[in-house]
């Protein structure tokens, strides 16, 4: 017998098995509690309604409940019914990771990649959701345009032109579920068109190199020198992936002559530039560096994401494509990957000005964080040089040669998660950029910032 039971808002698949209904039901319930499918404190249906749902005698259910109460799995109290006992469950602790911290995560966190999630603009986002849903026509809830909702593509086209200098119209935009998804689609398309190699920066994210490799592309690191990535020379690569506004993780902006030179390379060879503009809105001490795509929208794909400006969990990203690539990207499953409701909400967030307000406030907060990091290091560990801080949400702390591993280990002893620079080095990169920490200073919530900074200073040499 397999039944779904939906009383009291509980929806649980129960499969009483074995000889005898009472025994079968007892075993199925015990298993549901033991494995954590029924969590401590959950109120069970009355024996009458469960019996009705399962089509069995009420006494059978009452007997099964009594057995489990006697065994300590359930409790019964006058007036509050039968519940899963508070500490009934010898559930293995790893089955259900704490919602606050993934298993193994340390309490202090300076791993780059995540903005301060506690400052996500929940109230404004909710308001935008409500307004967007109220205004949406019925057909917005259908499958719609594979590139994404026109409201969002229009809002993005305006925003990207105004803030990042991107040259586009809504027709060239495809909404995707974050940068990584966009990159995946582009690699698939490139490979299907016969491409074999993707030139990448010598330091970057292995997750992105892995995506390319899974699509059948070999990643080849570009050389770098004291001025940054030698992007002007992707050689025989079919395409090049760059973070020109703020190199991840080293932190510099691609120099103007190298920007021009890599665009020349693309025009000359028919190569494609994939521009990763992951944190383009966060500029502090210098004039914003506009999108490289502005130089040649027919040879540069611009990729943006809400992962730094809002939250990575939204899985919202966008691509601005050369017209020649658009049909293939759509054919490879671009678009329709993000819930219409999230798309409409982001469109409303952008057009109402809430996005600009949020980014401005976040920029101010992160700038203060960065300044406090710089000041603390200058007074407490003056030998550590800090670079790559004009923009973005992370800084690079230069360490004495040969100390990176021991500093990362010392940070662990201080309950601090932080990554060394070497972790971001492409395996085929010849020369290393030296020992350093890559510090994601946006990650901790405000209340934890001071203690996280203390932990960092204690770990540094
Ligand atoms: C260099 C770089 N690019 C892009 C992203 C954004 O990726 P996604 O939009 O898939 O969350 C990140 C996030 O950590 C990043 O560090």
Coordinates of N, CA, C and O in Angstrom, one line a residue, residues 16-21 23-24 27:
X16 N 3.6 1.6 4.0 CA 3.6 0.5 5.0 C 3.9 -0.8 4.3 O 3.2 -1.1 3.3
X17 N 4.9 -1.5 4.8 CA 5.2 -2.8 4.2 C 5.2 -3.9 5.2 O 5.1 -3.7 6.4
X18 N 5.4 -5.1 4.8 CA 5.6 -6.3 5.7 C 4.3 -6.8 6.1 O 3.2 -6.3 5.7
X19 N 4.4 -7.8 7.0 CA 3.1 -8.5 7.3 C 2.4 -7.7 8.4 O 2.9 -7.1 9.3
X20 N 1.1 -7.5 8.2 CA 0.3 -6.9 9.2 C 0.3 -5.3 9.0 O 1.4 -4.8 8.8
X21 N -0.9 -4.8 9.0 CA -1.0 -3.3 8.8 C -0.4 -2.5 9.9 O 0.3 -1.5 9.7
X23 N 2.0 -3.3 12.0 CA 3.5 -3.4 12.0 C 4.1 -2.6 10.8 O 5.0 -1.8 10.9
X24 N 3.4 -2.7 9.6 CA 3.8 -2.0 8.4 C 3.7 -0.5 8.6 O 4.7 0.3 8.3
X27 N 6.5 0.7 11.1 CA 7.8 0.7 10.5 C 8.0 1.9 9.6 O 9.0 2.6 9.5

